[in-house]
Short mmCIF file of C-alpha atoms and ligand atoms in Angstrom, two decimals:
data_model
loop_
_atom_site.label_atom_id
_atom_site.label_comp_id
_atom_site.label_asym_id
_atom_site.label_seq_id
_atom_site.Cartn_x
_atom_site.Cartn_y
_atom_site.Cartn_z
CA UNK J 1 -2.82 -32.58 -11.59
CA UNK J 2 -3.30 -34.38 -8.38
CA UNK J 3 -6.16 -36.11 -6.98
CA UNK J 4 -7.55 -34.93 -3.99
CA UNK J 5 -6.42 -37.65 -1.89
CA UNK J 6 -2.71 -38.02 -2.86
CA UNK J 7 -2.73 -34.07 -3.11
CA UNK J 8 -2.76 -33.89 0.65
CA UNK J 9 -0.18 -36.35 0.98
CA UNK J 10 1.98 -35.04 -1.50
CA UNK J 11 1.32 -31.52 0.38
CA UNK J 12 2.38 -33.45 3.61
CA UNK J 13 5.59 -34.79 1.86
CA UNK J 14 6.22 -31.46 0.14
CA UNK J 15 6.09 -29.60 3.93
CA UNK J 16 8.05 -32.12 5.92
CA UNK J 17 8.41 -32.75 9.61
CA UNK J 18 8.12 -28.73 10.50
CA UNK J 19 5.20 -28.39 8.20
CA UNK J 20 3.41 -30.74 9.75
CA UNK J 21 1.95 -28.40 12.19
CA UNK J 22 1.29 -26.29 9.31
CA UNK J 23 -0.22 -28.54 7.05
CA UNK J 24 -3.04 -29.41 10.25
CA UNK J 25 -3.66 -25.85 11.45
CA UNK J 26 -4.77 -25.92 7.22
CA UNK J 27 -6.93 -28.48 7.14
CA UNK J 28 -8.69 -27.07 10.34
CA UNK J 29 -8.71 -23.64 9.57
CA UNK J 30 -10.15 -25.32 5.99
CA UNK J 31 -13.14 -26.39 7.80
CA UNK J 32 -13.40 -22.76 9.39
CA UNK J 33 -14.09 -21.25 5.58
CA UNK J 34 -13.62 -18.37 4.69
CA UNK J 35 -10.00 -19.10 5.22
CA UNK J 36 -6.85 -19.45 2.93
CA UNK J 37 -8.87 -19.35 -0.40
CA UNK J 38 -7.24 -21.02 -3.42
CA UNK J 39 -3.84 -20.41 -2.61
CA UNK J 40 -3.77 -23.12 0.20
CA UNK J 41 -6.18 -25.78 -1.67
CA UNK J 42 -4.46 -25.53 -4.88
CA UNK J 43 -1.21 -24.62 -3.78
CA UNK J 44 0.82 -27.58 -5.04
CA UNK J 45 -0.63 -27.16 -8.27
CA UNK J 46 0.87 -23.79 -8.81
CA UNK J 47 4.37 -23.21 -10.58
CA UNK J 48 4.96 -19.74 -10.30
CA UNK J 49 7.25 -20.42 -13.36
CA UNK J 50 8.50 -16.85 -15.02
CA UNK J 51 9.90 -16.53 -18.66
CA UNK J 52 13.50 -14.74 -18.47
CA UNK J 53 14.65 -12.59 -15.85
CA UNK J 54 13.50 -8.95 -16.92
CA UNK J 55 13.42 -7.12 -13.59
CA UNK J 56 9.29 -6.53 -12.07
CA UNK J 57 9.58 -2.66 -13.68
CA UNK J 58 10.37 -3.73 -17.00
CA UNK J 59 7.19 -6.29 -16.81
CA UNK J 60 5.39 -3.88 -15.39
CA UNK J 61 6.25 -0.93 -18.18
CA UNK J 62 5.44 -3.45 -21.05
CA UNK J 63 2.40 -3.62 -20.30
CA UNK J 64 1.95 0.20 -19.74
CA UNK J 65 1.92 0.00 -15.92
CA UNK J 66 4.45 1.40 -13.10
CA UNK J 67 5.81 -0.65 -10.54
CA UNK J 68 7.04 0.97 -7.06
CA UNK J 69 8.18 0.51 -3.91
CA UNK J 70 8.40 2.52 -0.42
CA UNK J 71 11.25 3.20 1.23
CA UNK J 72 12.51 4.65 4.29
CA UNK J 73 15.76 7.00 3.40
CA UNK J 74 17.96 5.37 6.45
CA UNK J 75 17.44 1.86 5.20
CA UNK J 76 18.26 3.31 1.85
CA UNK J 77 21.23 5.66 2.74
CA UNK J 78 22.77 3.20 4.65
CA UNK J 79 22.35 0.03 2.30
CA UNK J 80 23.95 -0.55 -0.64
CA UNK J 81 22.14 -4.28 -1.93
CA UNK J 82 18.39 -2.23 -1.12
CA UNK J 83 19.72 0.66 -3.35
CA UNK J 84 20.94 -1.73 -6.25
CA UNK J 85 17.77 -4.23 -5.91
CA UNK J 86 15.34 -0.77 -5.80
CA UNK J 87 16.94 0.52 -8.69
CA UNK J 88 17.07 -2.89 -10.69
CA UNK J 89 13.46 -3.41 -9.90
CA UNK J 90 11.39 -0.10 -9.10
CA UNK J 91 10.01 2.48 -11.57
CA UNK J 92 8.77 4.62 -8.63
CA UNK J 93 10.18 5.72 -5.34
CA UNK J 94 7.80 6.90 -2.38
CA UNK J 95 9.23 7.65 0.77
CA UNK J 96 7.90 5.57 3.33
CA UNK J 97 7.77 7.96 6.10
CA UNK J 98 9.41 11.18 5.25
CA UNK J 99 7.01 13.42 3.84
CA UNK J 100 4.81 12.66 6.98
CA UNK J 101 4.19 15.97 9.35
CA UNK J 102 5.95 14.07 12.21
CA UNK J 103 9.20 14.00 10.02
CA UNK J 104 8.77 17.03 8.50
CA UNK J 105 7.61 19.46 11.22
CA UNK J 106 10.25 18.69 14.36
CA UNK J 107 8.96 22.41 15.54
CA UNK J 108 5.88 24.38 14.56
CA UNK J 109 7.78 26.96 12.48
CA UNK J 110 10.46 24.94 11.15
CA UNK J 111 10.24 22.31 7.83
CA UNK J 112 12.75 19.60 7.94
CA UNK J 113 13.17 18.87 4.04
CA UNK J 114 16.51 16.87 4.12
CA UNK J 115 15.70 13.36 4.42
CA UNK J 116 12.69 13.93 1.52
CA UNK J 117 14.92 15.30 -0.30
CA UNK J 118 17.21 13.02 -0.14
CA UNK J 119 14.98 10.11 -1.59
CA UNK J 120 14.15 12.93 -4.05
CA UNK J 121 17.39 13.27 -5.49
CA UNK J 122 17.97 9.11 -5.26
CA UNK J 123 15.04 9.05 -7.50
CA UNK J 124 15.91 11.58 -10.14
CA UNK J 125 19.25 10.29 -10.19
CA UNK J 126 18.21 6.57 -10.71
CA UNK J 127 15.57 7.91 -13.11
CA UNK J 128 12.51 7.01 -10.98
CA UNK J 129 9.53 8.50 -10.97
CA UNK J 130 8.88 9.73 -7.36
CA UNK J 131 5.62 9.68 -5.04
CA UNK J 132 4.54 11.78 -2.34
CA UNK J 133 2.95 10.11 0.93
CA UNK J 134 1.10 11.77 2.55
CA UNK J 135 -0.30 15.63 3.38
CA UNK J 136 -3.02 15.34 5.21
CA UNK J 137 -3.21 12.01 7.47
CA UNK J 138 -4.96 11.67 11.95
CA UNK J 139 -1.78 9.57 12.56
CA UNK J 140 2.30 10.75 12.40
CA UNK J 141 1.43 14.01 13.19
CA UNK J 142 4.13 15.66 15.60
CA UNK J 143 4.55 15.74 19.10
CA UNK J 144 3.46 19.32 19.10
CA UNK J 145 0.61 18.93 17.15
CA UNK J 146 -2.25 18.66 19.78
CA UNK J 147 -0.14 21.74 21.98
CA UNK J 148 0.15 24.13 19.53
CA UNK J 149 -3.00 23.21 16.56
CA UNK J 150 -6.39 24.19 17.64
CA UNK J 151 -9.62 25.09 16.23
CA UNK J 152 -8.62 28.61 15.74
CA UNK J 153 -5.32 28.44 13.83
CA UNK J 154 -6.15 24.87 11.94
CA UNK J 155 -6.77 26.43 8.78
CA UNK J 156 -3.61 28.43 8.87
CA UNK J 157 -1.30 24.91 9.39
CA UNK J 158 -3.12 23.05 7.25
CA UNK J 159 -2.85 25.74 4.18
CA UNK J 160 0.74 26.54 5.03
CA UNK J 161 1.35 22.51 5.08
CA UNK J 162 0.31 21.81 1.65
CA UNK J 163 1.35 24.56 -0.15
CA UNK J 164 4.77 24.51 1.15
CA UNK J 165 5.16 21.24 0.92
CA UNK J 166 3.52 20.52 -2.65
CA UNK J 167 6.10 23.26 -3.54
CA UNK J 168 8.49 22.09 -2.87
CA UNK J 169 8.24 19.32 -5.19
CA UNK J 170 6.47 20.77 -7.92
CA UNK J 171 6.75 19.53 -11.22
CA UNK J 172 8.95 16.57 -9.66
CA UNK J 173 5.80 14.33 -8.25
CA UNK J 174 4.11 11.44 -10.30
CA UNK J 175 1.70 11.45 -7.42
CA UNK J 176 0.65 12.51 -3.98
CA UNK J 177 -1.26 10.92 -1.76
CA UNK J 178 -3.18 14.62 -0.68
CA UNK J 179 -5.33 12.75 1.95
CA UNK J 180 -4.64 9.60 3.49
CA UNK J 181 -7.44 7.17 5.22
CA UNK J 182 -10.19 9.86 5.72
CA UNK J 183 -13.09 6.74 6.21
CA UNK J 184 -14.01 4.92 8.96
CA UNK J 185 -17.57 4.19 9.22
CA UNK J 186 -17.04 2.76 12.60
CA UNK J 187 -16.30 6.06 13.74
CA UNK J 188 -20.16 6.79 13.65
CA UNK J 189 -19.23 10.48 12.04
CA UNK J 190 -21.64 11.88 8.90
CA UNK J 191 -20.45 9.92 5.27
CA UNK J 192 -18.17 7.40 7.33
CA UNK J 193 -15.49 9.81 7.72
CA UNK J 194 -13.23 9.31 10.35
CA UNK J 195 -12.76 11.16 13.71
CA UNK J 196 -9.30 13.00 13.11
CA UNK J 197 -8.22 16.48 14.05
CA UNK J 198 -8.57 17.87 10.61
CA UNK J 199 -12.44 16.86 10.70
CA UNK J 200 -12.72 18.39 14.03
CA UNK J 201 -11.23 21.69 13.62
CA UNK J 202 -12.22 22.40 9.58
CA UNK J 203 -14.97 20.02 9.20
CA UNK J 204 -15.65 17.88 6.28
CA UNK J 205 -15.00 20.31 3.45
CA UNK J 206 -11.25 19.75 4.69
CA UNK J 207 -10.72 17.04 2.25
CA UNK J 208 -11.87 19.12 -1.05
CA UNK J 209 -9.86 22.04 0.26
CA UNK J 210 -6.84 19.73 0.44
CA UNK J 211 -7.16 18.79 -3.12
CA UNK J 212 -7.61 22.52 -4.18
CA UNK J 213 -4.67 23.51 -2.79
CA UNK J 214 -2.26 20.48 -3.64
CA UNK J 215 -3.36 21.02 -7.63
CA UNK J 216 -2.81 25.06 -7.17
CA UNK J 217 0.89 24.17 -5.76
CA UNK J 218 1.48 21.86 -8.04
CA UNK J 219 -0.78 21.65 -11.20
CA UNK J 220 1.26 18.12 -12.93
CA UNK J 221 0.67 16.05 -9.77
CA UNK J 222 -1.51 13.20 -10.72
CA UNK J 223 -3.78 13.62 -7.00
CA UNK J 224 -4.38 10.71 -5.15
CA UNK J 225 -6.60 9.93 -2.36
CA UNK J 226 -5.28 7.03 -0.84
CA UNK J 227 -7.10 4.33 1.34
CA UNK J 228 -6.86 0.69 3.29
CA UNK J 229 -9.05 -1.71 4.33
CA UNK J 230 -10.94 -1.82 0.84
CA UNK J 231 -10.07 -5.46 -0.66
CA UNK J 232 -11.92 -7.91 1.29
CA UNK J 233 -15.48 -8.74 1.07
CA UNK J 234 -16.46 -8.40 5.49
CA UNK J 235 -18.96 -6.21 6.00
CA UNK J 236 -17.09 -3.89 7.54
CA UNK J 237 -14.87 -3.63 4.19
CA UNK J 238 -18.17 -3.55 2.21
CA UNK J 239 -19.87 -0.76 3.83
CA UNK J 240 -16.12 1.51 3.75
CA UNK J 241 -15.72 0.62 -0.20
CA UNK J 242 -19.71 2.35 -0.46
CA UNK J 243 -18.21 5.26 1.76
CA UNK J 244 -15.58 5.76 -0.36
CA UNK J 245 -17.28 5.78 -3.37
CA UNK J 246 -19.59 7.88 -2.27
CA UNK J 247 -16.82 10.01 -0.89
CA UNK J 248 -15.39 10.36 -4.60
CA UNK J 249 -18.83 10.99 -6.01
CA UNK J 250 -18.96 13.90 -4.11
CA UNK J 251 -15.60 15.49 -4.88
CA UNK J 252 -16.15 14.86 -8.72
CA UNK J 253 -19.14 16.10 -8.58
CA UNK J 254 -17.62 19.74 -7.22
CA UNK J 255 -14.90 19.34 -9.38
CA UNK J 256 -12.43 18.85 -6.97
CA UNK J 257 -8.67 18.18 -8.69
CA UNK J 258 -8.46 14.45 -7.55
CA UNK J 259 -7.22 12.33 -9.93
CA UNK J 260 -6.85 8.83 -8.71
CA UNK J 261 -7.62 6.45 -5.74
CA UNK J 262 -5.06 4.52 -4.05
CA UNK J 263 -5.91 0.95 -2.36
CA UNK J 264 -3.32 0.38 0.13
CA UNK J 265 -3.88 -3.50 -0.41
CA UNK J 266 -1.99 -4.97 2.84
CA UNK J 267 -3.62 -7.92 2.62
CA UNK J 268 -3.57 -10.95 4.99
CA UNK J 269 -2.85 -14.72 4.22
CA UNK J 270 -4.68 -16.15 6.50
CA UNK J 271 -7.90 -14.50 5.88
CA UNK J 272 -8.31 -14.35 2.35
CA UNK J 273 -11.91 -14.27 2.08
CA UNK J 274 -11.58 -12.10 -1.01
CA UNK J 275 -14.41 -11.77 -3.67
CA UNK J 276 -13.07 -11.15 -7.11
CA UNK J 277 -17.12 -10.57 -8.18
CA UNK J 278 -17.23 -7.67 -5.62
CA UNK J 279 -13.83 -5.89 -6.30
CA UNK J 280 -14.41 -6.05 -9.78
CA UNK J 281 -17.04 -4.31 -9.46
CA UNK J 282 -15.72 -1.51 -6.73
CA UNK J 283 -12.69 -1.01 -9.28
CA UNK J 284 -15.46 -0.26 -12.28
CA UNK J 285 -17.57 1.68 -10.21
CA UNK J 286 -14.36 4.04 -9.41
CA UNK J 287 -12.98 4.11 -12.98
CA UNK J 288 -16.48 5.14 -13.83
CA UNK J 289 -15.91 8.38 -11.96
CA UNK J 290 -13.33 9.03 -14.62
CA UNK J 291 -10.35 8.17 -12.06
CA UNK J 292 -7.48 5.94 -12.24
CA UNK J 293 -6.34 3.64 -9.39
CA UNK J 294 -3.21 2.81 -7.87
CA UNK J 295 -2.21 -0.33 -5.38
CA UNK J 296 -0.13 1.95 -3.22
CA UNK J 297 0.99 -0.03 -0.34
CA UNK J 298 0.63 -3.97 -1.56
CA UNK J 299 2.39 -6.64 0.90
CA UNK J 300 0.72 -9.71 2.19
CA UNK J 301 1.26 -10.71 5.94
CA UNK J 302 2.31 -14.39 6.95
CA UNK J 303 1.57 -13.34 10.54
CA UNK J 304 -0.31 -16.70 11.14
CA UNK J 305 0.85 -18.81 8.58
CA UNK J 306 2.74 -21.99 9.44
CA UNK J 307 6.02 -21.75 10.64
CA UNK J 308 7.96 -23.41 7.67
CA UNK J 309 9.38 -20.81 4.91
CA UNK J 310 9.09 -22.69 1.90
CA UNK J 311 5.03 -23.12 3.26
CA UNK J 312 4.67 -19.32 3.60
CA UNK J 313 6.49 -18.45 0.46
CA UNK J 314 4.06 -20.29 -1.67
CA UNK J 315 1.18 -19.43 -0.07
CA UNK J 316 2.10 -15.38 0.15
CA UNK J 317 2.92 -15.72 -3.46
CA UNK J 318 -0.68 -17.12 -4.15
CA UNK J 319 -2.30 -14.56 -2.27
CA UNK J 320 -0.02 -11.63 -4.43
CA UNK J 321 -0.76 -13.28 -7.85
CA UNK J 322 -4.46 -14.21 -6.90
CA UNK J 323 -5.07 -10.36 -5.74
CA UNK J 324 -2.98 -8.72 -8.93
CA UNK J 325 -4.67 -10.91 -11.30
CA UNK J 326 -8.08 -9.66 -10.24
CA UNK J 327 -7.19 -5.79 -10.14
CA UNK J 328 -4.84 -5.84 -12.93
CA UNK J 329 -8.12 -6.57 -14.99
CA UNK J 330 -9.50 -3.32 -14.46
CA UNK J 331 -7.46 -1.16 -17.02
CA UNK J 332 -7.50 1.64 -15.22
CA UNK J 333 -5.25 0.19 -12.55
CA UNK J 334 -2.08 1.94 -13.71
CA UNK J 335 0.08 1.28 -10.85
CA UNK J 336 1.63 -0.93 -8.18
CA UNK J 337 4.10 -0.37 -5.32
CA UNK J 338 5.28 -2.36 -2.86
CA UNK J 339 5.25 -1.02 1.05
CA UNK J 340 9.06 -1.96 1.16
CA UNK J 341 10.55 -4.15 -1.31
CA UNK J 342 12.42 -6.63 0.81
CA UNK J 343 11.58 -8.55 4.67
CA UNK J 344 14.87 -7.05 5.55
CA UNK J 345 13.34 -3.43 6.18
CA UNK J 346 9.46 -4.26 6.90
CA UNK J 347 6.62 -2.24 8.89
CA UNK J 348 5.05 -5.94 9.67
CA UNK J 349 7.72 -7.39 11.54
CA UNK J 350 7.21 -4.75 14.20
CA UNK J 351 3.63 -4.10 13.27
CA UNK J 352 2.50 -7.75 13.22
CA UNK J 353 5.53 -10.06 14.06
CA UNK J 354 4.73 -13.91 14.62
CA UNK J 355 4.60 -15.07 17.72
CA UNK J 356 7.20 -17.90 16.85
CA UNK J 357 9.45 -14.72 16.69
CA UNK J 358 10.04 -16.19 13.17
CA UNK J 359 11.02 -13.12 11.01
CA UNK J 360 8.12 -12.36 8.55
CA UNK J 361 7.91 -12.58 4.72
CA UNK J 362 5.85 -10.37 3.21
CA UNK J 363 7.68 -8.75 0.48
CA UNK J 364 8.77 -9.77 -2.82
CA UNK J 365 12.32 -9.90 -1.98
CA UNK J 366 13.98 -11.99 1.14
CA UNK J 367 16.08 -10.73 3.48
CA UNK J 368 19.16 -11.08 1.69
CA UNK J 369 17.50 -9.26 -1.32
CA UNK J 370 16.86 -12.59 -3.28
CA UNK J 371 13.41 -12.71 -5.60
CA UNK J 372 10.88 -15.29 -3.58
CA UNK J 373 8.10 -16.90 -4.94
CA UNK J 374 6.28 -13.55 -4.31
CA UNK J 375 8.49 -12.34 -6.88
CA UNK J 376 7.72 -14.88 -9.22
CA UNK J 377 4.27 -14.21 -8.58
CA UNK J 378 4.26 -10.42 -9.24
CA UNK J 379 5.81 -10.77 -12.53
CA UNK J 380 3.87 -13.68 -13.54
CA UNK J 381 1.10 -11.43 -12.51
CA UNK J 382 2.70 -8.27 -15.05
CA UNK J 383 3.09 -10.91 -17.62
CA UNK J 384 -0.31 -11.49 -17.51
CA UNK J 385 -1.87 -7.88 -17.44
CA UNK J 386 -3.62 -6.41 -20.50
CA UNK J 387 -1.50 -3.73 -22.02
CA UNK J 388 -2.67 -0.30 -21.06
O1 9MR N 401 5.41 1.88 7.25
C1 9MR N 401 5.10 2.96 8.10
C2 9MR N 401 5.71 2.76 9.47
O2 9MR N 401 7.13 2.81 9.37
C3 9MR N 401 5.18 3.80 10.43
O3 9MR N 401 5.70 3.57 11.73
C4 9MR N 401 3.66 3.74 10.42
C5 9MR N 401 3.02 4.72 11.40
O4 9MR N 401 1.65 4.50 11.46
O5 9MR N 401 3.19 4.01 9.13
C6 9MR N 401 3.58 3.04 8.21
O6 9MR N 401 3.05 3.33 6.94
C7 9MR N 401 1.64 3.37 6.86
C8 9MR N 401 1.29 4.33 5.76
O7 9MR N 401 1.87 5.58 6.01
C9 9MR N 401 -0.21 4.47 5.59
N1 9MR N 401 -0.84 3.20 5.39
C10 9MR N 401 -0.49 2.17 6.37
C11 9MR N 401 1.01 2.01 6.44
C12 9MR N 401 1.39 0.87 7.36
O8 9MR N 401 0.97 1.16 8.67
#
């Protein structure tokens, strides 16, 4: 252990000259708290030291859980290292945009099934379990959408959507996200739900008749409904984790088929003002409703980190084992994916790049499909898990 005084100036040594920067825009955003939690105060501290070299799945399935990834099918198709690291390290496959209406529906009357089918057939063949994301969703929806859906024929798209699609895949899905992000209490609708098409043409009862007709398709499909913006302790956070629950109160209490919640989890280094107290207690308060969670979408952005890699990579890593360690306490956690599994093919870097134009690093995997520290951390974090 250091002491707090030569801590900093090891830290300084540890950075070098291009961490300098990094290791000042610390100590001020420090006095700025609630900023880099733990991970930046105690970072030197931390070894992310991992016994052996068993790939994240295999951690993962010892202790009963299943570890994921996304990926979209022209990354995959086309690369040969992202198909040999996602089959080394992935239990589960879910296509990152494929199953979305946009890709799906290029007209109104036509279904576009290749490219899901693809990843489909990747998964069986690699023995992967295989997700579905997502059926009903406000954003990706296709250009024709807001010509051709109206208030009048809503019911008959959104019934034709699921049940085709949930078809198609019967028997084949772990999971499907049946409704994506339906909350957002700033959206000053009744029970926080968000302003989206499918509220506005069907009303709120849209969500329980999505479940209804996803477990009449397909009856084996573990049914998710899948969320972000639930794992840090704001108030804006707080008051959509009460909508939620209070969202999944409602559908068990009609007994609506819905199985599971997902929690999206892209969290942020440089915010970090997570409370472990108060996601406990959101994870108990779900699992109490007799459902099982999933971390659906997990990667952590380095957006505003300092510039230096080595800097970034321990502090991501902190953030992933810091987060995992806390949900992978609630037992009925049973899954995690990745949204990508390496910063070669990333929805951040065009999402959120830095503005050093540095790439970003926000997977577990680099660019050149080498385990980082985030790695490390992810299995340490496995390692560590209760057995389910
Ligand atoms: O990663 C997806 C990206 O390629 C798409 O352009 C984007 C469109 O909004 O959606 C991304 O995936 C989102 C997921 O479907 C739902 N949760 C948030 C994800 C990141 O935006």
């Amino acid at each position: 252990m250091f002491k707090k005084s030569s801590m900093s100036r090891r830290r300084l040594l540890y950075m070098g000259v291009s961490g300098l920067a990094g290791a000042i825009a610390v100590a001020v955003a420090k006095d700025r708290l609630p900023i880099y939690p733990s991970q930046a105060v105690n970072n030197l501290t931390r070894d992310f030291k991992v016994a052996g070299l068993t790939p994240l799945k295999g951690r993962a399935t010892a202790k009963g859980l299943i570890y994921g990834a996304a990926s979209g099918q022209d990354f995959l198709a086309s690369d040969k290292t992202l198909q040999a690291s996602i089959v080394r390290e992935c239990g589960i496959l879910v296509p990152e945009n494929e199953l979305k209406w946009q890709f799906l529906r290029p007209r109104p009357d036509v279904f576009d099934f290749s490219k899901s089918d693809w990843l489909a057939q990747f998964a069986r063949t690699h023995k992967m379990l295989f997700r579905g994301h997502t059926l009903v969703w406000y954003e990706q929806l296709p250009e024709w959408f807001k010509e051709v859906v109206n208030r009048q024929n809503a019911e008959k798209f959104f019934v034709e959507h699921i049940t085709t699609v949930t078809k198609r895949y019967a028997g084949q899905m772990h999971s499907w996200d049946v409704v994506n992000e339906a909350i957002e209490p700033d959206d000053g609708q009744k029970a926080g739900l968000r302003k989206s098409p499918w509220l506005e043409f069907l009303g709120p009862d849209y969500i329980e008749l999505a479940y209804r007709l996803a477990a009449q398709a397909d009856p084996k499909a573990m049914l998710v409904y899948n969320e972000n913006a639930l794992e840090y302790s704001g108030r804006k956070e707080e008051v959509k984790r009460t909508a939620v629950l209070k969202l999944l109160e409602r559908l068990k209490s009609r007994g609506t088929p819905i199985h599971a919640l997902g929690i999206q989890s892209h969290l942020v280094a440089q915010e970090g003002a997570l409370n472990a107290k108060k996601l406990r207690s959101f994870l108990s308060d779900v699992a109490s409703l007799g459902l099982k969670i999933l971390i659906t979408e997990l990667d952590v952005s380095d957006q505003k980190l300092p510039l230096d890699p080595a800097v970034r990579d321990r502090i991501v890593a902190s953030v992933y084992e810091d987060y995992l360690s806390v949900v992978l306490d609630e037992k009925a956690v049973i899954a995690v994916l990745n949204w990508g599994l390496s910063d070669r093919h990333t929805w951040l870097s065009t999402f959120t790049p830095r503005s050093d134009g540095a790439p970003v690093r926000p997977l577990p995997l680099d660019s050149s499909f080498k385990p980082k520290l985030a790695w490390n951390a992810m299995a340490r974090a496995f390692d560590q898990a209760r057995k389910r």
